[in-house]
CSV table of C-alpha atoms in Angstrom, one decimal:
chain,number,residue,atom,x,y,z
A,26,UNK,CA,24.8,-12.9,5.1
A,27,UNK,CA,23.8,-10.8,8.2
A,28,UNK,CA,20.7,-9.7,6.9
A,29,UNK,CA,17.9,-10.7,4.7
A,30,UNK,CA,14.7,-8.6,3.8
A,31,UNK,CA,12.1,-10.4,2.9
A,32,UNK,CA,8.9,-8.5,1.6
A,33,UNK,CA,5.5,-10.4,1.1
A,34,UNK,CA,3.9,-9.0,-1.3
A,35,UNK,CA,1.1,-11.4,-2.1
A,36,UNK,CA,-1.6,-8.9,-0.8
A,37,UNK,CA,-5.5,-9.4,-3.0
A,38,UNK,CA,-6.3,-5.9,-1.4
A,39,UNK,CA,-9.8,-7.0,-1.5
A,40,UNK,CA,-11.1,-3.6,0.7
A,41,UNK,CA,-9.9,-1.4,-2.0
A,42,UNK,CA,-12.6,-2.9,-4.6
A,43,UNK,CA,-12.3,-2.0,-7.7
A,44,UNK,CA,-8.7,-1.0,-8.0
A,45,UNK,CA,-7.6,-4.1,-7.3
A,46,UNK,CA,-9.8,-6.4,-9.5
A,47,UNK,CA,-6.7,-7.2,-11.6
A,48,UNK,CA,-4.1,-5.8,-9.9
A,49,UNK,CA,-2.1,-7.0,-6.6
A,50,UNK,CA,-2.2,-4.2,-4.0
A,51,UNK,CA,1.5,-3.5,-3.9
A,52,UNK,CA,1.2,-2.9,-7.9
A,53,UNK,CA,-1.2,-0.2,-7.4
A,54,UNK,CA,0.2,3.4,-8.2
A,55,UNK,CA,0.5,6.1,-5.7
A,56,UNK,CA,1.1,9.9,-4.8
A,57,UNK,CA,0.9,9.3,-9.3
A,58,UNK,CA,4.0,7.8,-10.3
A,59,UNK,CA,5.3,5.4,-7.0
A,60,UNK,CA,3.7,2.0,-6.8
A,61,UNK,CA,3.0,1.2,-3.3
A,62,UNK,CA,6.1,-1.1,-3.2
A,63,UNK,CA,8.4,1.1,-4.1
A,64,UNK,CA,7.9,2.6,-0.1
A,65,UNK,CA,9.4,-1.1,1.4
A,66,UNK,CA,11.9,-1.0,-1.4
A,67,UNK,CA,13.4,2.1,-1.4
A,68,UNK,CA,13.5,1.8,2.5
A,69,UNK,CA,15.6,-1.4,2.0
A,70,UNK,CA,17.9,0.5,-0.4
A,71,UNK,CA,18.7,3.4,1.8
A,72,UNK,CA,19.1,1.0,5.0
A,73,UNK,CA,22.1,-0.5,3.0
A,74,UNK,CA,20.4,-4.1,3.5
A,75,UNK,CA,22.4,-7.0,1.9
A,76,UNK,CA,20.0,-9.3,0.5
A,77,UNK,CA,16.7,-8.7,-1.0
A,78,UNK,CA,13.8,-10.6,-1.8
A,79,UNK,CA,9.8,-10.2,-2.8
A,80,UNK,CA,7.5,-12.8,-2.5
A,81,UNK,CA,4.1,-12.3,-4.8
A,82,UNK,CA,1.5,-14.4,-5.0
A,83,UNK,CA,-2.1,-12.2,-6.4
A,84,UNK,CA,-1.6,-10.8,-10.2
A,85,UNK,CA,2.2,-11.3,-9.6
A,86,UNK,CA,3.1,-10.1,-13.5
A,87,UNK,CA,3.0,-6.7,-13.5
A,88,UNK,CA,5.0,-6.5,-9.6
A,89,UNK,CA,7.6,-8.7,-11.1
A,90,UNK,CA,7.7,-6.7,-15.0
A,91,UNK,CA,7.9,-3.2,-12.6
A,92,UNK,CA,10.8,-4.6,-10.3
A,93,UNK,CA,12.7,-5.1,-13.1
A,94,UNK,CA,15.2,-7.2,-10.9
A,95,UNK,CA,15.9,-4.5,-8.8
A,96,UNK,CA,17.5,-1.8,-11.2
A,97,UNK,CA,16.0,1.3,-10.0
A,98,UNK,CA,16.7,0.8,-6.4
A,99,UNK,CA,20.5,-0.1,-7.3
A,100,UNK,CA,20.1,-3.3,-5.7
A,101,UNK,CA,22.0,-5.1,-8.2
A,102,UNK,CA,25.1,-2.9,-6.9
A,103,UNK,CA,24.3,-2.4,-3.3
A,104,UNK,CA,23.7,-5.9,-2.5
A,105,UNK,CA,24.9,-9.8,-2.4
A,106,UNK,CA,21.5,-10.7,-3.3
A,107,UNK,CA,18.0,-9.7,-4.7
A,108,UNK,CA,15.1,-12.3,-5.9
A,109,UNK,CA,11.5,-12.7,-6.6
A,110,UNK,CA,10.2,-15.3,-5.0
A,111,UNK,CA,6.3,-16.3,-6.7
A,112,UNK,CA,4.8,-19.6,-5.1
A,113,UNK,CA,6.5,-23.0,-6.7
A,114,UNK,CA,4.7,-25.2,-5.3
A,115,UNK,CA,1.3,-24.3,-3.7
A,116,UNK,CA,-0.7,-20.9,-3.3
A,117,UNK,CA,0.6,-19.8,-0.1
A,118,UNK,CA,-2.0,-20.2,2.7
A,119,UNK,CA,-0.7,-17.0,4.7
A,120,UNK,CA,2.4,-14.6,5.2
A,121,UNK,CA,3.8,-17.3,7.2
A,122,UNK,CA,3.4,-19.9,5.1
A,123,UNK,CA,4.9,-17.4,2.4
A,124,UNK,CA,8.0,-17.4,4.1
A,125,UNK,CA,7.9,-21.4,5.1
A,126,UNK,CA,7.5,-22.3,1.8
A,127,UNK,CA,10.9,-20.3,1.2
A,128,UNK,CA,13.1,-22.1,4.0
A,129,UNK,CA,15.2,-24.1,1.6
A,130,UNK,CA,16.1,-20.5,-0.4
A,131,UNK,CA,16.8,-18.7,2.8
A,132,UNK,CA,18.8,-21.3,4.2
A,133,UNK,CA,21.4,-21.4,1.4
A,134,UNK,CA,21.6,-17.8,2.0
A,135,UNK,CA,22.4,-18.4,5.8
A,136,UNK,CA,21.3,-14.7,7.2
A,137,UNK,CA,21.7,-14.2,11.0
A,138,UNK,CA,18.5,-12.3,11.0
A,139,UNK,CA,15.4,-12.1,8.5
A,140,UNK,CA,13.9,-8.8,8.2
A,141,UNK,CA,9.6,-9.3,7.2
A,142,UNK,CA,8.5,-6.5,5.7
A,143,UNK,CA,5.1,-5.8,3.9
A,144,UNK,CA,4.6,-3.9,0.6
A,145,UNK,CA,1.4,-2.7,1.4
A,146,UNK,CA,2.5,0.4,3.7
A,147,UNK,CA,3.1,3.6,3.2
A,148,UNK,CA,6.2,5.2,5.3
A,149,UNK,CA,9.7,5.9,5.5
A,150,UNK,CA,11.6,4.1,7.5
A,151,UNK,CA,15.5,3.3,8.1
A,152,UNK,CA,15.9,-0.2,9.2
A,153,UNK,CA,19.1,-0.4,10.7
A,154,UNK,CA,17.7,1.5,14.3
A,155,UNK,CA,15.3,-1.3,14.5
A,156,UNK,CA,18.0,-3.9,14.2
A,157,UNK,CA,20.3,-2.1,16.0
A,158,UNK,CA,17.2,-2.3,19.1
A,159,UNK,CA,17.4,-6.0,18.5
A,160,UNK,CA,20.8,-6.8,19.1
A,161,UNK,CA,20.7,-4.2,22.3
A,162,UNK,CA,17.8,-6.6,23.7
A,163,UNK,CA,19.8,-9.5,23.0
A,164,UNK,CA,16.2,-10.4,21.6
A,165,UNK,CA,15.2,-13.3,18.8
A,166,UNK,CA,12.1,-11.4,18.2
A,167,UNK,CA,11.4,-7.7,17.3
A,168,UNK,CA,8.5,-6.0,15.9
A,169,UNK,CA,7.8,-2.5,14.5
A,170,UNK,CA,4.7,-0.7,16.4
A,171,UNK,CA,3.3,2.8,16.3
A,172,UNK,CA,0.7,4.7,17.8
A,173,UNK,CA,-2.7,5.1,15.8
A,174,UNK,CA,-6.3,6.6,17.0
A,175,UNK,CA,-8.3,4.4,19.4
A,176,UNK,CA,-10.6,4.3,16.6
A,177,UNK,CA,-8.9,2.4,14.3
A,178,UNK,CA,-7.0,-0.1,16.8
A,179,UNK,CA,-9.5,-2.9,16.1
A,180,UNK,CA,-8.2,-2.7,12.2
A,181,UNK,CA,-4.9,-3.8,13.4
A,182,UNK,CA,-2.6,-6.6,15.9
A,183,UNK,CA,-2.4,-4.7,19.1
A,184,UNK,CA,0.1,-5.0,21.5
A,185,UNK,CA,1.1,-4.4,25.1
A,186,UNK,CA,4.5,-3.7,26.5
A,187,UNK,CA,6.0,-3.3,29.7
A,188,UNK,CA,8.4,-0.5,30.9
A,189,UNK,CA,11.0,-2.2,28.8
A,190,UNK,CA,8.9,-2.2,26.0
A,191,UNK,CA,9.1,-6.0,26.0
A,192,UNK,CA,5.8,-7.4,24.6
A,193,UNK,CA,3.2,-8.6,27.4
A,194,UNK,CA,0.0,-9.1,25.4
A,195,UNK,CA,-0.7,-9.4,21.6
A,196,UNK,CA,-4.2,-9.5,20.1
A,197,UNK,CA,-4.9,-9.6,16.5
A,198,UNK,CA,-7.8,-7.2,15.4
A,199,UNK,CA,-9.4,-7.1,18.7
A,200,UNK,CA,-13.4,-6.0,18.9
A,201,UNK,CA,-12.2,-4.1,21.6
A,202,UNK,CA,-8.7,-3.2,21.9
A,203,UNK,CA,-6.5,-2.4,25.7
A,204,UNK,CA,-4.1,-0.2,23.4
A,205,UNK,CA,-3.5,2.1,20.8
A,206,UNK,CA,0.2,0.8,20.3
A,207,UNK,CA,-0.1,-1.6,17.0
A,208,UNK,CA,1.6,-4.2,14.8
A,209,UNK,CA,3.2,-2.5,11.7
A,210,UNK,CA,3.7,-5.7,9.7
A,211,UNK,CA,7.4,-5.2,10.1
A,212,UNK,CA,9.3,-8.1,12.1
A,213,UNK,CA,12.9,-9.1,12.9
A,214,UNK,CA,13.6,-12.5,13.9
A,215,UNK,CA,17.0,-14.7,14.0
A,216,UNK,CA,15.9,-16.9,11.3
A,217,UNK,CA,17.3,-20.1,13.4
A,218,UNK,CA,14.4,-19.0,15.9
A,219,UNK,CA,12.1,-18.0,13.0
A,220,UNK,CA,12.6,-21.5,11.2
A,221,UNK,CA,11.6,-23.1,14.5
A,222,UNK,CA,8.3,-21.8,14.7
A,223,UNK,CA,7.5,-21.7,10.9
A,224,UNK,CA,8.3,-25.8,11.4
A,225,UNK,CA,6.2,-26.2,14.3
A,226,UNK,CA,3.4,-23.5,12.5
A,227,UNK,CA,3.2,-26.3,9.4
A,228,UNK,CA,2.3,-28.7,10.9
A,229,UNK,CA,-0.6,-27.4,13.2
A,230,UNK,CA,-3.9,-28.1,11.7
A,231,UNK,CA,-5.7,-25.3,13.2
A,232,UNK,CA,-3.1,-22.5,11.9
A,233,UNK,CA,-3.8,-20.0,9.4
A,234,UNK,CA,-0.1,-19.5,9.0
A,235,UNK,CA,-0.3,-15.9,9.6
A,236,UNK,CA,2.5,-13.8,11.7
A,237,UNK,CA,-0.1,-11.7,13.0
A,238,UNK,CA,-3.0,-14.1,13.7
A,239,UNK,CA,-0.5,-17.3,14.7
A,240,UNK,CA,3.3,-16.4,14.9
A,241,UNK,CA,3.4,-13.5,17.4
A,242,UNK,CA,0.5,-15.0,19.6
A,243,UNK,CA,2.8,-18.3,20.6
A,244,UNK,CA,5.8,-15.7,20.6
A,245,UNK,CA,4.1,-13.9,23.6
A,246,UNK,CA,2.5,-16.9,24.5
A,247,UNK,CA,5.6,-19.1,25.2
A,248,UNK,CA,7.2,-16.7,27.4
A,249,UNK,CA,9.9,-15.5,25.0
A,250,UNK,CA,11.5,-12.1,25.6
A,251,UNK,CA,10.1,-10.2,22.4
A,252,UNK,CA,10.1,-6.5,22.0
A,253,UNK,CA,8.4,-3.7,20.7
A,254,UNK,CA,10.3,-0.8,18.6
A,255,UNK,CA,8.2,2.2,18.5
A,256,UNK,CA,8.4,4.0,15.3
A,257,UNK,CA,6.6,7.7,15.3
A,258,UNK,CA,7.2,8.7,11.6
A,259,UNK,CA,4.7,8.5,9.4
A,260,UNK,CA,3.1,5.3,8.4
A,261,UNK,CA,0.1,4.4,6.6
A,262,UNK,CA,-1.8,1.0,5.7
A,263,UNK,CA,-3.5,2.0,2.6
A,264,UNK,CA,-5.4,-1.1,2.7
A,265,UNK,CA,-9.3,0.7,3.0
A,266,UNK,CA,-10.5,3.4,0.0
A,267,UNK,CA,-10.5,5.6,3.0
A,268,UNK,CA,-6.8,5.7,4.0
A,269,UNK,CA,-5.9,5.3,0.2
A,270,UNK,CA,-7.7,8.7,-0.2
A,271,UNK,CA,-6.8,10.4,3.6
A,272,UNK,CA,-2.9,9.3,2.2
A,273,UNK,CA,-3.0,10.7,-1.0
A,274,UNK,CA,-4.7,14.1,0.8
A,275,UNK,CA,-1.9,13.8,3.6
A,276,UNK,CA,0.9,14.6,0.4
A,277,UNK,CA,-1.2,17.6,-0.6
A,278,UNK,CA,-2.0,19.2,2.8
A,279,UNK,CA,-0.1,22.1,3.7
A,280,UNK,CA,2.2,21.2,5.8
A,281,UNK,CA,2.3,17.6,4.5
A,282,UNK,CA,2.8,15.1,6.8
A,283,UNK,CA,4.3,12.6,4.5
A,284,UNK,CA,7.5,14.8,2.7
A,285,UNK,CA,8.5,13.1,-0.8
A,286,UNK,CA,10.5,15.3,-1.1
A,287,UNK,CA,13.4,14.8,1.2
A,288,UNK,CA,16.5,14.5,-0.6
A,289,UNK,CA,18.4,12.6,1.8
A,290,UNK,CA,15.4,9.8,1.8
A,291,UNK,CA,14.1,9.4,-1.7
A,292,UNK,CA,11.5,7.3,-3.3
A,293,UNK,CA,12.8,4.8,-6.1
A,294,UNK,CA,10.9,4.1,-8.6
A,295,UNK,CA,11.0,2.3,-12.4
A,296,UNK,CA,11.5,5.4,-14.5
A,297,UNK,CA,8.8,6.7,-16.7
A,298,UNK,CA,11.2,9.3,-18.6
A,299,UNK,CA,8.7,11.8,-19.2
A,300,UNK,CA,8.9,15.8,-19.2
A,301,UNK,CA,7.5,17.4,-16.7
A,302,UNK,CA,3.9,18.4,-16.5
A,303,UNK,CA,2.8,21.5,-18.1
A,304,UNK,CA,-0.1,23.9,-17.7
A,305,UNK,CA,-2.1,25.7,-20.5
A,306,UNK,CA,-4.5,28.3,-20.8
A,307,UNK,CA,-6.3,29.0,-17.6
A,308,UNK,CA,-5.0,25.5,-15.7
A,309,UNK,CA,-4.5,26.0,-12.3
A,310,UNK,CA,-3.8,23.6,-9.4
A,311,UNK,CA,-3.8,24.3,-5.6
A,312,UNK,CA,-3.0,22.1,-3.2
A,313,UNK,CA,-2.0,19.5,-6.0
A,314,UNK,CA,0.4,17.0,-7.1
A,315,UNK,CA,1.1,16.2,-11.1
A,316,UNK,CA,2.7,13.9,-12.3
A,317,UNK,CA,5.4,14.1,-15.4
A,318,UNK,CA,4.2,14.3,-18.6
A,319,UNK,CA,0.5,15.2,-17.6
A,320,UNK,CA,-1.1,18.5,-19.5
A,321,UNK,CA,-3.8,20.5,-17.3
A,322,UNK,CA,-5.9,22.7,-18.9
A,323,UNK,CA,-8.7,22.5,-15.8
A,324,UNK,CA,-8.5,23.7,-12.2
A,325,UNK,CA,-7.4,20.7,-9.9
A,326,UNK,CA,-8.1,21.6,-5.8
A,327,UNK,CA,-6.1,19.5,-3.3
A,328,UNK,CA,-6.1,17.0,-5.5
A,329,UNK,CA,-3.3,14.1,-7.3
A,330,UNK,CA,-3.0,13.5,-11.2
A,331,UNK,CA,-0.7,10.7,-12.1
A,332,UNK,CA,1.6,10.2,-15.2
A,333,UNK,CA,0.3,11.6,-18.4
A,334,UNK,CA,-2.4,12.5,-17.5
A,335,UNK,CA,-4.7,15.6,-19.5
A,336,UNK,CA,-7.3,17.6,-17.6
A,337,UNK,CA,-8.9,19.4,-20.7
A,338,UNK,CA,-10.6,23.2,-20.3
A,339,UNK,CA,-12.9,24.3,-17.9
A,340,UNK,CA,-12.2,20.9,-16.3
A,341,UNK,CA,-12.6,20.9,-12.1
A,342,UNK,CA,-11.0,17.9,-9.7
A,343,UNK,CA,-11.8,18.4,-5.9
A,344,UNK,CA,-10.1,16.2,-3.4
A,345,UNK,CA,-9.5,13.2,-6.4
A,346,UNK,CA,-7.3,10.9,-7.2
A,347,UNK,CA,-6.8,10.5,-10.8
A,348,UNK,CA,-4.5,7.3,-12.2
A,349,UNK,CA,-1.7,7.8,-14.7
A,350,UNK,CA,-2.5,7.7,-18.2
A,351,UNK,CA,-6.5,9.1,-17.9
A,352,UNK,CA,-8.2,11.8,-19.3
A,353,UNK,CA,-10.7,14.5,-17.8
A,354,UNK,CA,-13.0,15.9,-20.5
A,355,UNK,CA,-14.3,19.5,-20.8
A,356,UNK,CA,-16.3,20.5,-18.5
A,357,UNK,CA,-16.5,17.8,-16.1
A,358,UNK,CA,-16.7,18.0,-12.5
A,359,UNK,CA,-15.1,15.7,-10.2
A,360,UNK,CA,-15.6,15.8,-6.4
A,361,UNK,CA,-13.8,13.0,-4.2
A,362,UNK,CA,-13.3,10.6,-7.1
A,363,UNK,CA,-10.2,7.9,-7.3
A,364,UNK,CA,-9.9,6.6,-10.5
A,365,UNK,CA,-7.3,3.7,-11.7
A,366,UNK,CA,-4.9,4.1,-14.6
A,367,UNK,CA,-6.2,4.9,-18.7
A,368,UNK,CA,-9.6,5.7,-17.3
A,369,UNK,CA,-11.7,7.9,-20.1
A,370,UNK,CA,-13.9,10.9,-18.5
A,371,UNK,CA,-15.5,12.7,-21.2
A,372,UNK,CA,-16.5,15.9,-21.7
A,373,UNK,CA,-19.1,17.4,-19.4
A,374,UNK,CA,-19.1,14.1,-17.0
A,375,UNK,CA,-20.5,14.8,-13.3
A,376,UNK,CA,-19.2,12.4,-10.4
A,377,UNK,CA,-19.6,13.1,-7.0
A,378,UNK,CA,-22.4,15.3,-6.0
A,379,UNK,CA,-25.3,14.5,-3.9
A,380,UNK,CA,-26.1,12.6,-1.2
A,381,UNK,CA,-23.5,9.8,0.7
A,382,UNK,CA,-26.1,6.3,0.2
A,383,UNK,CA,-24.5,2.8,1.3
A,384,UNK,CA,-23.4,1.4,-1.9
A,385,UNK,CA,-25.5,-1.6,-2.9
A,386,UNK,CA,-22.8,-4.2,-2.9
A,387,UNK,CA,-20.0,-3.6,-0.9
A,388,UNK,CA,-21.1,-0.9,1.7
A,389,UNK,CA,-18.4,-1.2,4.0
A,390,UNK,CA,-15.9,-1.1,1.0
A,391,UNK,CA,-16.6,2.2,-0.8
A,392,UNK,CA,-17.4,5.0,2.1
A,393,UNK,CA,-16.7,8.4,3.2
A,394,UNK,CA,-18.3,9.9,0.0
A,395,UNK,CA,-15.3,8.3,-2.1
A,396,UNK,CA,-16.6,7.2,-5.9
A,397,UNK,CA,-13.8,4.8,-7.1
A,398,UNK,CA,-13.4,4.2,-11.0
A,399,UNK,CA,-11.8,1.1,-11.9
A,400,UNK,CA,-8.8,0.8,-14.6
A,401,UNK,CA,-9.6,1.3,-18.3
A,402,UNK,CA,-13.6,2.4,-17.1
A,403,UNK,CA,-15.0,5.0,-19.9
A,404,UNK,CA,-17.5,7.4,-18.4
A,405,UNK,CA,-19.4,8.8,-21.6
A,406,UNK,CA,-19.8,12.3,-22.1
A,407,UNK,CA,-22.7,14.0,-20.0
A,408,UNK,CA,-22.9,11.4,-17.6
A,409,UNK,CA,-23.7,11.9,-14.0
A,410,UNK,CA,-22.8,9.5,-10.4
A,411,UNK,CA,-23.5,10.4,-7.4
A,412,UNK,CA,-21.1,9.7,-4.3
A,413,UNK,CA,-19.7,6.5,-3.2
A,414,UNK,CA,-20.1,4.4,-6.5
A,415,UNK,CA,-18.2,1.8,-7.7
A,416,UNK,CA,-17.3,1.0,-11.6
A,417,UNK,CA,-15.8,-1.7,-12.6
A,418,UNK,CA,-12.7,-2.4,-14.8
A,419,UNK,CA,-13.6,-1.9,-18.2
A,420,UNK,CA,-16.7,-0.5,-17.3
A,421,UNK,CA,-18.5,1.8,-20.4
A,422,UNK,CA,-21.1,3.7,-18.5
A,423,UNK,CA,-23.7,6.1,-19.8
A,424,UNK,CA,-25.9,7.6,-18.1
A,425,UNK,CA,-27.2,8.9,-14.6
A,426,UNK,CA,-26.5,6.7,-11.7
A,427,UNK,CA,-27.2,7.8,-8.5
A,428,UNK,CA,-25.1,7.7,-4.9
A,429,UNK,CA,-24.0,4.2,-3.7
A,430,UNK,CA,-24.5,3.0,-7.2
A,431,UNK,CA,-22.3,-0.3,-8.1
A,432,UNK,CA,-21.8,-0.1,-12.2
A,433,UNK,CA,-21.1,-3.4,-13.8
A,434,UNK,CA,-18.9,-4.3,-16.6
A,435,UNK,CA,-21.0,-5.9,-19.5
């Protein structure tokens, strides 16, 4: 085998709170009827890539039940080989260790190169440029970077090239960064070099068996030629309630700058089979994405309603992400709200208005005037939250709750 893919997708997604109390990160749904997966595995099927394989770890049961071994990205036809890899025989200490723990799989499969993706991006990408790079660098080390604002450096690995884009310096989440130019979590490595240091990593006390906080440190460290490839389509770590909500605004802007719908680059997916979504009455929608098999009856405004989904009458969703299978009663008003899936809003419900307050509990989690609405939550009829609160999974709330509110389930 030439190539193997492997995608680690053991992410907790602990900065997206509530939607992720039960649910791995690269299970949860987005743009209403893709899982966040489905970006790295759809990538791998257009790039042709002959083997295939996930490793979970967090909530792995409903990531393995919607890869379904691979059917709707034909990988069962396009390639030599597809798995999912959970943990057999301890939790696995980091996305290093992931791999490591893996070794005895990947060497029966004897790849030339092993491609380590993450599932918790958003982008489009076509992998065979980037390994093309490689072999033009003679290199035993590659890694995807792109350009993001100085602003949001610190959130990521940073790294420092040369005129030959060879990497010079690399610095995992830096206080203060020297560069804009950052780690995208995708890495090529001949796996004879990448078995080296994943031996040498195991043993090393100190490690946290990352690639990002211990892999490509001794990389650069020892002196090995590694490169950057610099990748300027979009991409998007949707790892923050912030960039979860800026992404699902990027698909409805108007000139959106991620484009699902490209023919020649489409999103796979484990088909839902549902008609397409139909408007009654006086429903409107602009700026919006809905989903198949969702009835609006209500006005949605730059906004994205996932798979059957019903917005009732007189209904109004601003800037909101609502989760496949919920409900929007009469009446209600919703301004910069992300709800999970099968979440109940009844009729005349208020979320959003007022003030931005630091939620109570997890300030630096829910922000930007975002209220987030965990899976199966009820919000009774005539209720009102203010901005930035947090409701749990399961969550029945009546009542009035004001901004930075965090609503327990009882």
């Amino acid at each position: 085998m030439k190539v193997l893919a492997l995608i680690l997708a053991g992410g907790t997604g602990t900065r997206l709170g509530v939607l992720t109390e039960t649910l791995a990160k690269p299970s949860v749904y987005f743009g209403g009827k893709y899982r966040i997966i489905d970006f790295a595995l759809s990538n791998c099927a257009h790039s042709q890539l002959e083997g295939i394989a996930i490793l979970p770890q967090y909530r792995p049961v409903e990531l393995i039940s919607h890869v379904a071994m691979g059917r709707p990205w034909d990988f069962v036809r396009r390639t030599s080989y597809f798995a999912v890899l959970p943990p057999h025989k301890e939790w696995y200490q980091g996305t290093a260790d992931a791999v490591f723990q893996n070794i005895e799989y990947i060497d029966y499969l004897k790849p030339d190169t092993v491609l380590v993706l993450s599932a918790d991006h958003v982008y489009l990408m076509d992998y065979r440029p980037l390994l093309k790079y490689m072999d033009l660098k003679n290199a035993r080390a590659v890694l995807a970077a792109t350009t993001v604002p100085w602003e949001e450096a610190s959130r990521y690995g940073t790294v420092i090239t040369d005129e030959h884009e060879r990497i010079m310096e690399f610095q995992e989440k830096p206080a203060e960064p020297k560069s804009n130019l950052v780690n995208m979590g995708i890495y090529a490595f001949k796996w004879h070099y990448l078995r080296d240091l994943l031996l040498e990593d195991s043993v090393r006390e100190e490690s946290s068996h990352d690639f990002g906080a211990d892999i490509w440190p001794r990389v650069v460290g020892s002196g090995e030629p590694a490169y950057a490839y610099r990748f300027d389509g979009y991409w998007l770590d949707v790892g923050t309630i912030k960039s979860f909500w800026e992404g699902h605004m990027d698909l409805v802007a108007p000139f959106p700058r991620l484009n699902l719908y490209d023919p020649r680059w489409k999103i796979y997916t484990n088909p839902a089979d549902l008609p397409s979504p139909i408007f009654l009455g006086s429903g409107s929608a602009r700026s919006a994405l809905v989903s198949e098999g969702s009835v609006v009856k209500g006005n949605l405004l730059r906004s994205v309603v996932g798979l059957q989904t019903f917005i009732d009458d007189d209904a109004e969703v601003v800037e909101s992400v609502i989760g496949p299978r919920s409900y929007v009663g009469k009446g209600a008003k919703l301004y910069r709200v992300i709800t999970g899936e099968s979440v109940c809003i009844e009729e005349g419900v208020v979320i959003g208005e007022g003030e931005d307050l630091p939620n109570e509990v997890a300030p630096q989690i829910y922000t930007d005037g975002i209220t987030v609405i965990g899976r199966n939550a009820s919000i009774v009829k005539g209720s009102h939250l203010g901005r930035q609160v947090a409701v749990q999974e399961g969550a029945v709330v009546n009542g009035v709750y004001g901004s930075g509110a965090f609503i327990y389930r009882q």
